[in-house]
Amino acid sequence: MDKGSVLPAEISPQLLRPLAYRVLSKKYGLHIKSDGLAQLAKFIGNAFGLDWRRSAETMQFLERFAVIWREQERGLFVDAVGVDAVTQELRERNKTAKQRRPARARETTLDALVRPSDTDKAAESPGGDVTATEPMDEDTAAEEPLDWTHYFKVIDTFSQQQFTYDVTKKRYRLAQPRDSAAGPLSALRLRIPSLEANLSHFPTRYHLVRDRVLRNASFQNDDVYNPLSSMMQLQQQLDAGGAPLASTAYMSITQIKNLLGRDGKNFLLLGLIRKDSKGSWSLEDPSGTIEVDISEAYPTKGTYYVPGCIVLAEGIYSSAGNRFRISSITHPPGERREACLEAIGNLDLLGIHGLSNESYISRLDKELKIRLHFLEKELTDHRFVFLGGNIFLDDDMIETALAKLFDVLERDPPTVLILPGSFTSTPIYPSSDSKSSSSTAAYKANFDALAKLLSNYERLINETTFVFIPGDNDPWGSMAYLGVAGTLPQHPIAGDFVTKVNRICKHVVWGSNPTRIAYLSQELVIMRDDMCTRFKRNSIIFPTVEQEQKQEYLQLQQELQDDDRSVDLTISQLIKSRDQLPASIQESRKIVKTILDQQHLSPFTSQVRPISWDYDYTLHLSPIPSTLIICDPTAPKYDVTYNGCKSINPGTFLHKRNVNYIEYIPSLRKSTEEEIAV
């Protein structure tokens, strides 16, 4: 037999059973089915030939096979389908390893485990089995470059795969798809949220936040606890950029049910703050509810506190009236995206690199993520353009503004163009007269006019992907809520209204609200919501904060009176603090920090902002995205980075006769504000 070749052998499954049992069953606890053993014997016979028994590489291959089987959570039983999938995964990992190593470099890869010991070169046969061939030059066998379009995906909320969180095992499990329900009521089940979803969506959110908090270094030691000061030290730690706390400042969380009979003691609680049926503030966790007294509570600054937020509250329990007197309150500490992904085992929640099923759980491959990151750096010409909100197509001024914008973009078309709604200035709503039908016809005519306008820009409609995000005035949510913020998530605009736009544009996506975009190694979340005004309207008023503001106001009045008497005033005397930030920047930081610390796109109670229980998981920001775009015309435009998440608000599309939009370059992860005079 020539060197570099191997004669495939047909191995009886019974001959392989002792070796497979020793590695797969005894060491890794797997149970081998007869069809799985036969498929494994066939693969090993083709890969290692007659020397499979004497070769130590057979044992190494079985070890690697078992490790990947466990990584992919394929269960305890090794079957033929799983064997084919795992061996294919081994081939893919081998390709990745070959591309990452330098040319001519010698490195141990999967090929060494599936080829005979007297050669280091192997190739795949057309049938999928591994056979040995003559050695190949590594330059000619180099991996083909990645195609970025394979890793670019706009993910609709209603097609996003669902994972449920197992509280006991602290891991995600793939939920059964909704369309798997059989029977005449299956269509009804798709539209009506289930009672189980209503009962589970708060405990799921709570336990995700709690597990994130317990991963924080400040909560790693339960033996030492310094009450009534740890919360302030925690805030100082966060402001200082993560410096470790003193040894006496470690904190532990107590469940509400464990407060009973412990009168006058200090505790730290984690729970959802809301008003109870009596109109009093209460704190709730899965173990129970307790009334809280916030009259002496000192909240940490820089965030909003609204009903529906999960907060850390420190204070004293009083058995009289079963009340918890809060002394300090703060949001849970945030967590970076990489740390959260590592904690959940790099689970591919969005199905970017492959959809999960009952026998296979998709995970983010670290080596592939590195390759995608380097590919991002190479694609310097890729640009995302985020337009401001309220693109009212029934307004002639908006049409003129769009024409000027398209004139600019036509010279160098962006990769993606995001257009947030609403696309009509008045909500579409049902009526008993003919006005209802005319309003829907006018709505369709507005998009037909947009299609006619776009037809003048050949490069733009052929090279750019258009993503439309609905607003409050767009159907069909406006039919029920008449332009008021409705249920989240919001369905995409119906295809009956946009047929001409679909015909004109080569790449167009009618997204939901919110919508996610997977771009190589990045995840972008886009949402259209008037969140700033909702935070302000529903912000909890703390008496201590009001008292401080009143004292500051009186002190400011006194200083102004003193300044009027003084003729020699300097600039430094007029400035309260040298590091004082403008009000718009402070406001934007409060919004971003609140959302990312809560890790939820709607941290409100259902009375403030209703959500569809079945789709609450699509509003979670765990892990936080690479980039968060919240189109909020009621808030100032901002570009804020917090915990590695870049948060952007493009503002209003047309403001003071200027077109506002944000240009984002993913290769640099930088954004610039652009304006065009109309």
XYZ file of C-alpha atoms in Angstrom:
678
model
C 0.000 0.000 0.000
C 1.365 3.409 -0.978
C 2.209 5.975 1.601
C -0.581 8.559 1.892
C -3.364 6.133 1.060
C -5.514 3.864 3.183
C -7.714 0.947 2.337
C -11.212 1.412 3.759
C -12.402 -1.467 5.896
C -15.894 -2.673 6.678
C -16.105 -2.929 10.455
C -18.724 -5.024 12.163
C -20.581 -2.955 14.776
C -20.030 -5.746 17.308
C -16.258 -5.380 16.960
C -16.474 -1.661 17.663
C -18.894 -2.009 20.589
C -16.271 -2.697 23.365
C -14.186 0.342 22.416
C -17.238 2.569 21.973
C -18.648 1.409 25.310
C -15.372 2.162 27.078
C -15.243 5.756 25.781
C -18.792 6.854 25.060
C -20.760 4.960 27.699
C -18.427 4.418 30.625
C -16.595 7.736 30.446
C -19.258 10.107 29.093
C -22.468 8.342 30.118
C -23.884 7.990 26.587
C -26.035 5.069 25.433
C -25.314 3.787 21.928
C -28.213 2.664 19.746
C -27.678 -0.071 17.183
C -28.120 2.256 14.195
C -25.765 4.797 15.766
C -23.131 2.123 16.375
C -23.437 0.918 12.774
C -23.022 4.453 11.410
C -20.050 5.055 13.700
C -18.436 1.780 12.573
C -18.890 2.760 8.938
C -17.257 6.143 9.495
C -14.288 4.738 11.449
C -13.753 1.997 8.857
C -13.557 4.528 6.038
C -11.351 6.909 8.032
C -8.853 4.572 9.689
C -9.015 1.432 7.561
C -7.612 -1.897 8.723
C -5.454 -0.304 11.412
C -8.390 1.174 13.334
C -7.812 -1.130 16.332
C -4.096 -0.459 16.697
C -4.299 3.271 15.994
C -4.414 5.549 19.055
C -6.131 8.118 16.878
C -9.324 6.037 16.926
C -9.544 6.593 20.671
C -8.831 10.303 20.206
C -11.573 10.542 17.611
C -14.125 8.906 19.945
C -13.107 11.305 22.715
C -13.610 14.287 20.421
C -16.898 12.841 19.188
C -18.219 12.500 22.752
C -17.170 16.022 23.725
C -18.984 17.602 20.775
C -22.026 15.408 21.395
C -22.226 16.740 24.936
C -21.573 20.325 23.817
C -24.515 20.187 21.412
C -26.784 18.691 24.114
C -27.999 15.875 21.885
C -29.183 13.775 24.793
C -28.090 10.405 26.144
C -28.836 8.187 23.145
C -26.408 8.095 20.223
C -28.357 7.454 17.010
C -27.461 7.429 13.312
C -28.805 10.931 12.659
C -26.754 12.355 15.505
C -23.604 10.542 14.345
C -23.935 12.073 10.874
C -24.464 15.546 12.330
C -21.528 15.360 14.744
C -19.114 14.012 12.141
C -20.176 16.808 9.814
C -19.553 19.293 12.631
C -16.075 17.804 13.049
C -15.382 18.393 9.356
C -16.565 22.003 9.619
C -14.365 22.666 12.640
C -11.452 21.177 10.748
C -12.038 23.586 7.870
C -12.083 26.504 10.301
C -8.838 25.375 11.906
C -7.143 24.987 8.519
C -8.040 28.499 7.452
C -6.884 30.076 10.711
C -3.413 28.510 10.681
C -0.619 30.003 8.523
C 0.294 28.416 5.228
C 2.789 25.542 5.489
C 2.277 25.463 9.289
C 1.841 22.038 10.809
C -0.942 21.776 13.373
C -2.983 18.964 14.905
C -6.576 19.208 13.632
C -9.475 16.881 13.061
C -7.715 15.479 9.981
C -5.213 13.837 12.323
C -8.085 12.041 14.007
C -9.768 10.716 10.876
C -6.761 9.617 8.780
C -4.249 6.765 9.293
C -1.132 7.377 11.295
C 1.235 7.105 8.337
C -0.150 10.195 6.603
C -1.198 13.700 7.475
C -3.398 14.396 4.468
C -7.021 13.434 3.889
C -9.939 14.536 1.788
C -13.649 13.993 1.767
C -15.191 11.653 -0.774
C -18.343 12.716 -2.655
C -20.378 10.312 -0.550
C -19.402 12.112 2.626
C -17.080 9.391 4.042
C -13.506 10.270 4.867
C -10.844 8.538 2.820
C -7.131 9.144 2.465
C -5.604 10.626 -0.670
C -2.259 11.881 -1.847
C -0.839 14.806 0.109
C -2.061 18.222 -1.010
C -0.326 21.532 -0.818
C -1.935 23.574 1.948
C -1.953 26.683 -0.214
C -4.203 25.008 -2.777
C -6.358 23.487 -0.052
C -6.999 26.797 1.650
C -10.496 27.533 2.892
C -12.739 29.683 0.739
C -13.430 33.140 2.212
C -16.625 33.711 4.176
C -19.569 35.264 2.379
C -20.913 38.077 4.568
C -24.435 37.698 3.149
C -24.670 34.282 4.824
C -24.309 36.001 8.203
C -26.608 38.941 7.544
C -30.167 38.364 8.657
C -33.151 40.538 9.577
C -35.041 38.655 12.283
C -38.742 39.272 12.637
C -40.076 39.128 16.194
C -42.791 36.641 15.311
C -40.364 34.241 13.630
C -37.747 34.357 16.394
C -37.199 30.979 18.006
C -38.220 30.713 21.650
C -36.116 29.480 24.547
C -37.525 29.004 28.034
C -35.353 29.488 31.089
C -35.005 26.541 33.458
C -34.676 28.130 36.894
C -33.451 24.962 38.597
C -30.674 24.129 36.150
C -30.036 27.781 35.198
C -30.061 27.018 31.509
C -32.195 27.683 28.441
C -34.387 25.053 26.828
C -35.869 25.207 23.348
C -39.645 25.682 23.510
C -42.072 23.873 21.240
C -42.927 25.953 18.142
C -46.389 27.447 18.185
C -47.332 26.048 14.786
C -46.789 22.498 16.037
C -50.181 22.481 17.743
C -52.565 20.186 15.906
C -56.317 20.173 15.627
C -59.015 22.661 14.607
C -58.052 25.124 17.368
C -54.413 25.412 16.294
C -55.053 28.654 14.387
C -56.748 30.100 17.460
C -53.780 29.193 19.644
C -51.529 31.261 17.401
C -53.504 34.436 18.099
C -54.545 34.206 21.751
C -51.760 34.324 24.371
C -51.854 31.378 26.727
C -52.522 31.637 30.448
C -49.270 29.775 31.140
C -47.352 32.508 29.319
C -48.974 35.161 31.505
C -48.054 33.280 34.670
C -44.459 32.620 33.641
C -43.281 35.809 31.961
C -42.573 37.709 35.216
C -40.832 34.803 37.054
C -38.695 34.224 33.962
C -37.649 37.861 33.804
C -37.039 37.936 37.559
C -34.803 34.856 37.615
C -32.794 36.082 34.620
C -32.097 39.329 36.473
C -31.405 37.526 39.747
C -28.904 35.122 38.201
C -27.213 38.060 36.514
C -26.985 39.898 39.841
C -25.534 36.858 41.604
C -22.800 36.676 38.966
C -21.686 40.160 40.016
C -18.567 40.205 42.183
C -20.370 42.154 44.914
C -22.658 39.185 45.570
C -20.104 36.381 45.531
C -19.604 36.198 49.316
C -22.741 35.510 51.350
C -20.896 35.294 54.684
C -20.242 39.013 55.076
C -22.976 41.626 54.793
C -22.861 45.258 55.857
C -26.431 46.619 55.677
C -27.496 50.207 55.079
C -24.210 51.044 53.362
C -23.631 48.350 50.768
C -25.996 49.863 48.202
C -24.215 53.190 48.235
C -20.860 51.439 47.967
C -22.233 49.411 45.067
C -23.173 52.623 43.274
C -19.706 54.053 43.965
C -18.174 50.883 42.570
C -20.216 51.138 39.384
C -19.348 54.823 38.995
C -15.662 54.028 39.547
C -15.660 51.533 36.691
C -15.872 48.262 38.576
C -13.383 48.682 41.419
C -13.796 45.919 44.011
C -15.810 46.647 47.127
C -14.488 46.544 50.641
C -14.645 43.189 52.358
C -17.510 44.383 54.576
C -19.709 45.408 51.639
C -20.623 42.057 50.137
C -24.363 41.646 49.769
C -26.863 38.797 49.864
C -30.442 38.783 48.591
C -33.315 37.637 50.809
C -36.598 36.289 49.475
C -39.724 38.120 50.602
C -41.256 35.016 52.143
C -38.256 34.738 54.506
C -38.945 38.124 56.159
C -41.749 36.766 58.332
C -40.840 36.800 62.035
C -37.628 38.794 61.589
C -38.820 42.166 62.853
C -36.394 45.089 62.954
C -33.647 43.433 60.915
C -31.911 44.714 57.802
C -32.403 42.990 54.457
C -31.648 43.377 50.797
C -34.562 42.490 48.504
C -34.765 42.018 44.760
C -38.212 42.477 43.311
C -40.570 44.220 40.948
C -41.889 47.532 42.236
C -45.518 48.383 41.525
C -48.709 49.664 43.164
C -50.999 47.135 44.829
C -54.800 47.076 44.888
C -54.845 49.586 47.781
C -52.754 52.104 45.855
C -49.657 51.563 48.012
C -46.213 50.750 46.670
C -45.231 47.106 46.922
C -42.285 44.889 46.076
C -42.931 41.511 44.463
C -40.837 38.434 43.794
C -41.904 34.850 42.945
C -42.074 33.986 46.662
C -44.492 36.747 47.684
C -45.403 40.435 47.901
C -44.771 43.015 50.601
C -45.842 46.631 51.038
C -42.934 49.068 51.027
C -42.448 52.529 52.501
C -40.422 54.808 50.211
C -40.774 57.994 52.267
C -37.149 57.761 53.443
C -35.686 55.925 50.444
C -32.623 57.338 48.689
C -32.532 56.194 45.042
C -29.267 56.093 43.143
C -29.121 58.842 40.540
C -28.880 58.525 36.791
C -31.813 56.145 36.181
C -35.592 56.142 36.029
C -37.733 54.245 38.521
C -41.113 53.281 37.076
C -43.763 50.673 37.968
C -42.554 47.421 36.442
C -38.835 47.858 37.129
C -36.969 45.122 38.984
C -34.950 46.872 41.698
C -32.592 46.145 44.571
C -34.068 47.617 47.762
C -32.283 47.772 51.097
C -34.057 48.522 54.357
C -35.656 47.302 57.584
C -38.569 44.915 57.930
C -41.371 45.903 60.319
C -43.862 43.257 61.408
C -46.333 46.009 62.307
C -48.406 46.207 59.170
C -46.039 43.756 57.428
C -44.123 46.612 55.838
C -40.599 47.005 54.492
C -39.074 50.447 55.047
C -36.643 51.135 52.204
C -33.511 53.119 52.996
C -31.808 52.886 49.590
C -32.842 51.596 46.187
C -31.030 51.005 42.916
C -31.219 49.111 39.651
C -29.484 45.722 39.347
C -25.885 46.042 38.124
C -25.530 45.584 34.380
C -23.548 42.916 32.578
C -21.548 43.044 29.376
C -22.608 41.010 26.371
C -19.538 38.759 26.354
C -19.928 37.857 30.042
C -23.595 36.959 29.605
C -22.915 34.820 26.528
C -20.196 32.981 28.398
C -22.573 32.364 31.312
C -25.236 30.780 29.076
C -22.759 28.671 27.143
C -22.644 30.857 23.989
C -26.166 29.796 23.109
C -27.340 30.973 19.686
C -30.679 32.412 20.834
C -31.478 34.010 17.474
C -30.500 31.029 15.327
C -27.909 33.088 13.484
C -25.528 30.189 12.810
C -28.230 27.516 12.691
C -31.710 26.857 14.020
C -31.991 24.657 17.082
C -34.275 21.644 17.273
C -35.135 18.909 19.754
C -31.917 17.006 19.120
C -29.554 19.904 18.420
C -28.916 23.185 20.249
C -27.085 25.758 18.142
C -24.209 27.607 19.795
C -21.975 30.473 18.744
C -18.639 29.054 17.670
C -15.820 31.135 19.158
C -13.462 30.609 16.240
C -16.165 31.566 13.762
C -16.948 34.696 15.777
C -13.297 35.710 15.535
C -13.308 35.156 11.777
C -16.501 37.181 11.416
C -14.975 39.963 13.496
C -11.974 40.165 11.179
C -14.307 40.096 8.175
C -16.161 43.091 9.643
C -12.903 45.033 9.754
C -12.352 44.341 6.064
C -15.825 45.498 4.968
C -15.110 49.186 5.487
C -17.562 50.221 2.762
C -20.595 48.812 4.591
C -22.868 51.449 6.130
C -26.176 51.366 7.988
C -28.394 54.449 7.771
C -31.034 54.965 10.485
C -33.620 57.591 9.637
C -35.491 59.550 12.266
C -39.026 58.585 13.233
C -42.403 59.856 12.014
C -41.907 59.593 8.259
C -45.420 60.796 7.432
C -45.892 59.861 3.785
C -49.123 61.889 3.644
C -47.130 65.094 4.224
C -45.831 66.858 1.100
C -42.868 68.239 3.023
C -41.827 64.700 3.978
C -41.950 63.644 0.330
C -39.656 66.523 -0.595
C -37.319 65.613 2.264
C -37.181 61.973 1.148
C -36.315 63.031 -2.388
C -33.371 65.119 -1.143
C -32.235 62.279 1.102
C -32.371 59.746 -1.737
C -30.388 62.137 -3.946
C -27.572 62.025 -1.391
C -27.736 58.273 -0.764
C -27.868 57.450 -4.482
C -24.250 58.584 -4.882
C -23.049 55.954 -2.401
C -25.889 53.548 -1.469
C -25.749 52.208 2.098
C -25.899 48.516 2.880
C -29.048 48.893 4.988
C -31.571 51.728 5.222
C -33.921 51.633 8.231
C -37.146 53.648 8.013
C -39.089 53.870 11.311
C -42.800 54.779 11.379
C -45.340 56.027 11.801
C -45.905 56.375 8.055
C -49.118 58.363 8.400
C -49.876 61.406 10.525
C -53.344 60.128 11.487
C -54.037 56.604 12.768
C -55.896 54.126 10.566
C -59.045 53.131 12.445
C -62.366 51.394 11.658
C -65.502 53.430 11.115
C -69.097 52.842 10.071
C -68.949 55.375 7.232
C -66.965 55.371 4.019
C -64.115 57.347 5.573
C -62.542 54.155 6.904
C -62.175 52.616 3.477
C -60.838 55.875 2.069
C -58.207 56.118 4.840
C -56.837 52.656 4.043
C -56.880 53.489 0.337
C -54.985 56.705 1.046
C -52.496 54.757 3.166
C -51.827 52.390 0.264
C -51.595 55.328 -2.140
C -48.899 56.894 0.044
C -46.707 53.801 -0.293
C -47.428 53.702 -4.025
C -46.134 57.269 -4.215
C -43.037 56.211 -2.272
C -42.469 53.389 -4.763
C -42.752 55.853 -7.642
C -40.201 58.111 -5.967
C -37.796 55.217 -5.357
C -37.997 54.122 -9.000
C -35.886 57.171 -9.895
C -32.908 55.849 -7.895
C -31.551 52.803 -9.674
C -28.535 52.096 -7.482
C -30.424 52.575 -4.244
C -33.242 50.126 -5.005
C -30.816 47.478 -6.263
C -27.954 47.690 -3.765
C -29.640 48.679 -0.489
C -31.754 46.586 1.876
C -34.778 48.601 3.042
C -36.156 47.808 6.509
C -39.500 49.364 7.491
C -40.433 49.494 11.199
C -44.119 50.239 11.993
C -45.260 52.952 14.393
C -48.332 53.587 16.516
C -50.407 55.018 13.641
C -49.727 52.115 11.279
C -52.162 49.223 10.815
C -53.229 46.996 12.246
C -52.395 48.114 15.772
C -53.916 51.551 15.151
C -57.289 49.891 14.557
C -57.499 48.988 18.246
C -55.477 51.721 19.943
C -56.209 54.718 17.662
C -52.620 55.931 17.594
C -51.899 55.372 21.289
C -49.000 53.051 22.148
C -50.426 49.552 21.780
C -49.385 46.012 22.559
C -45.786 44.967 22.038
C -44.455 43.444 19.876
C -46.143 45.071 16.888
C -46.819 43.178 13.667
C -45.252 44.298 10.372
C -47.216 46.397 7.918
C -49.564 44.181 5.917
C -48.412 43.257 2.428
C -51.634 44.493 0.814
C -50.514 48.097 1.335
C -46.983 47.780 -0.028
C -47.188 45.701 -3.201
C -45.604 48.370 -5.406
C -42.726 48.967 -3.001
C -42.016 45.227 -3.029
C -42.041 45.294 -6.811
C -39.677 48.267 -7.094
C -37.107 47.438 -4.393
C -34.907 44.404 -4.874
C -34.279 43.924 -1.142
C -37.006 45.056 1.241
C -37.967 43.757 4.696
C -41.161 44.688 6.518
C -40.030 44.323 10.073
C -41.913 44.064 13.310
C -41.499 46.429 16.237
C -38.955 45.608 17.619
C -36.753 44.002 14.956
C -33.315 42.428 15.278
C -30.533 42.424 12.711
C -27.706 39.901 12.818
C -24.683 41.282 10.994
C -21.610 39.016 11.151
C -20.542 39.083 14.824
C -22.877 41.940 15.794
C -26.492 42.005 16.934
C -28.575 45.130 16.392
C -31.956 45.741 18.039
C -34.227 48.374 16.487
C -37.322 49.710 18.239
C -39.723 52.569 17.547
C -41.243 53.874 20.772
C -41.900 57.165 22.564
C -40.084 55.905 25.619
C -38.806 59.183 27.044
C -42.245 60.657 27.730
C -43.454 57.345 29.180
C -40.540 57.278 31.614
C -41.271 60.857 32.686
C -45.022 60.349 33.086
C -44.671 57.220 35.194
C -41.517 58.030 37.155
C -41.818 57.242 40.868
C -41.561 60.354 43.050
C -39.386 59.847 46.123
C -40.034 62.353 48.963
C -36.338 62.549 49.827
C -35.480 63.533 46.256
C -38.230 66.140 46.230
C -36.902 67.607 49.464
C -33.359 67.779 48.065
C -34.599 69.469 44.896
C -36.551 71.985 46.956
C -33.478 72.812 49.039
C -31.353 73.176 45.906
C -33.953 75.499 44.418
C -34.024 77.691 47.531
C -30.232 77.729 47.648
C -30.086 78.710 43.979
C -32.518 81.553 44.575
C -30.385 82.785 47.463
C -27.238 82.617 45.315
C -28.935 84.572 42.541
C -29.945 87.263 44.998
C -26.374 87.446 46.289
C -25.055 87.591 42.730
C -27.323 90.526 41.940
C -25.661 92.506 44.718
C -22.194 91.599 43.461
C -20.826 93.552 40.544
C -17.689 91.500 39.970
C -18.881 88.107 38.705
C -16.605 85.623 37.006
C -17.522 82.787 34.660
C -16.399 80.185 37.209
C -18.859 81.583 39.738
C -21.743 81.163 37.311
C -20.895 77.533 36.617
C -22.164 75.230 39.335
C -19.791 72.384 38.515
C -17.025 72.055 35.977
C -18.030 68.483 35.150
C -21.714 69.340 34.839
C -23.219 67.803 31.688
C -25.934 69.289 29.473
C -29.480 68.242 30.335
C -29.900 66.376 27.015
C -26.877 64.160 27.706
C -28.023 63.428 31.250
C -31.486 62.526 29.945
C -30.147 60.177 27.278
C -27.865 58.421 29.756
C -30.790 57.879 32.140
C -32.877 56.252 29.408
C -30.095 53.980 28.157
C -28.926 52.902 31.607
C -32.472 52.101 32.736
C -33.224 49.931 29.706
C -29.914 48.056 29.707
C -29.865 47.496 33.474
C -33.397 46.110 33.254
C -32.412 44.143 30.118
C -35.927 44.574 28.768
C -37.320 46.825 26.039
C -40.479 47.577 28.029
C -39.709 47.670 31.783
C -43.252 48.763 32.629
C -46.309 47.078 34.072
C -49.020 45.901 31.691
C -51.205 48.830 32.794
C -48.588 51.276 31.494
C -47.528 49.398 28.337
C -49.287 46.104 27.538
C -47.295 43.280 25.987
C -48.284 40.012 24.375
C -47.356 37.399 26.986
C -46.395 34.762 24.440
C -43.807 37.084 22.905
C -42.344 38.630 26.039
C -39.102 36.727 25.392
C -38.549 38.774 22.218
C -38.342 41.945 24.338
C -35.563 40.606 26.569
C -32.092 42.086 26.186
C -30.207 39.193 27.737
C -27.505 39.305 26.529
C -27.519 42.983 25.651
C -27.046 43.644 21.912
C -23.970 45.094 20.264
C -26.019 48.099 19.142
C -29.407 49.317 20.383
C -31.371 51.739 18.214
C -34.386 53.299 19.933
C -36.114 55.703 17.583
C -37.783 58.111 20.001
C -38.810 61.527 18.616
C -39.735 62.661 22.150
C -36.134 62.291 23.373
C -33.019 64.220 22.353
C -30.771 62.627 19.759
C -27.994 60.682 21.414
C -25.128 58.285 20.897
C -24.286 56.628 24.220
C -22.161 53.560 24.960
C -22.890 51.666 28.172
C -21.427 48.273 29.132
C -20.128 47.901 25.587
C -23.571 48.431 24.013
C -23.777 51.354 21.611
C -27.184 53.034 21.960
C -28.458 55.423 19.287
C -31.510 57.626 18.895
C -31.854 59.270 15.455
C -34.688 61.511 16.730
C -37.322 62.933 14.383
C -36.940 62.535 10.624
C -37.841 66.135 9.761
C -37.123 68.789 12.368
C -36.928 72.515 11.644
C -36.720 71.823 7.894
C -33.729 69.528 8.377
C -33.618 65.812 7.560
C -32.041 63.937 10.476
C -30.425 60.540 10.199
C -27.593 58.503 11.692
C -24.886 56.853 9.622
C -23.411 53.799 11.341
C -20.216 52.069 10.169
C -20.142 48.519 11.610
C -16.459 47.954 10.817
C -15.538 50.807 13.172
C -18.656 50.629 15.358
C -18.928 54.377 15.059
C -21.876 56.558 14.147
C -22.202 60.120 12.897
C -25.192 62.468 12.909
C -26.103 63.814 9.497
C -28.455 66.614 8.452
C -29.806 67.742 5.087
C -31.513 71.091 4.689
C -34.881 70.923 2.928
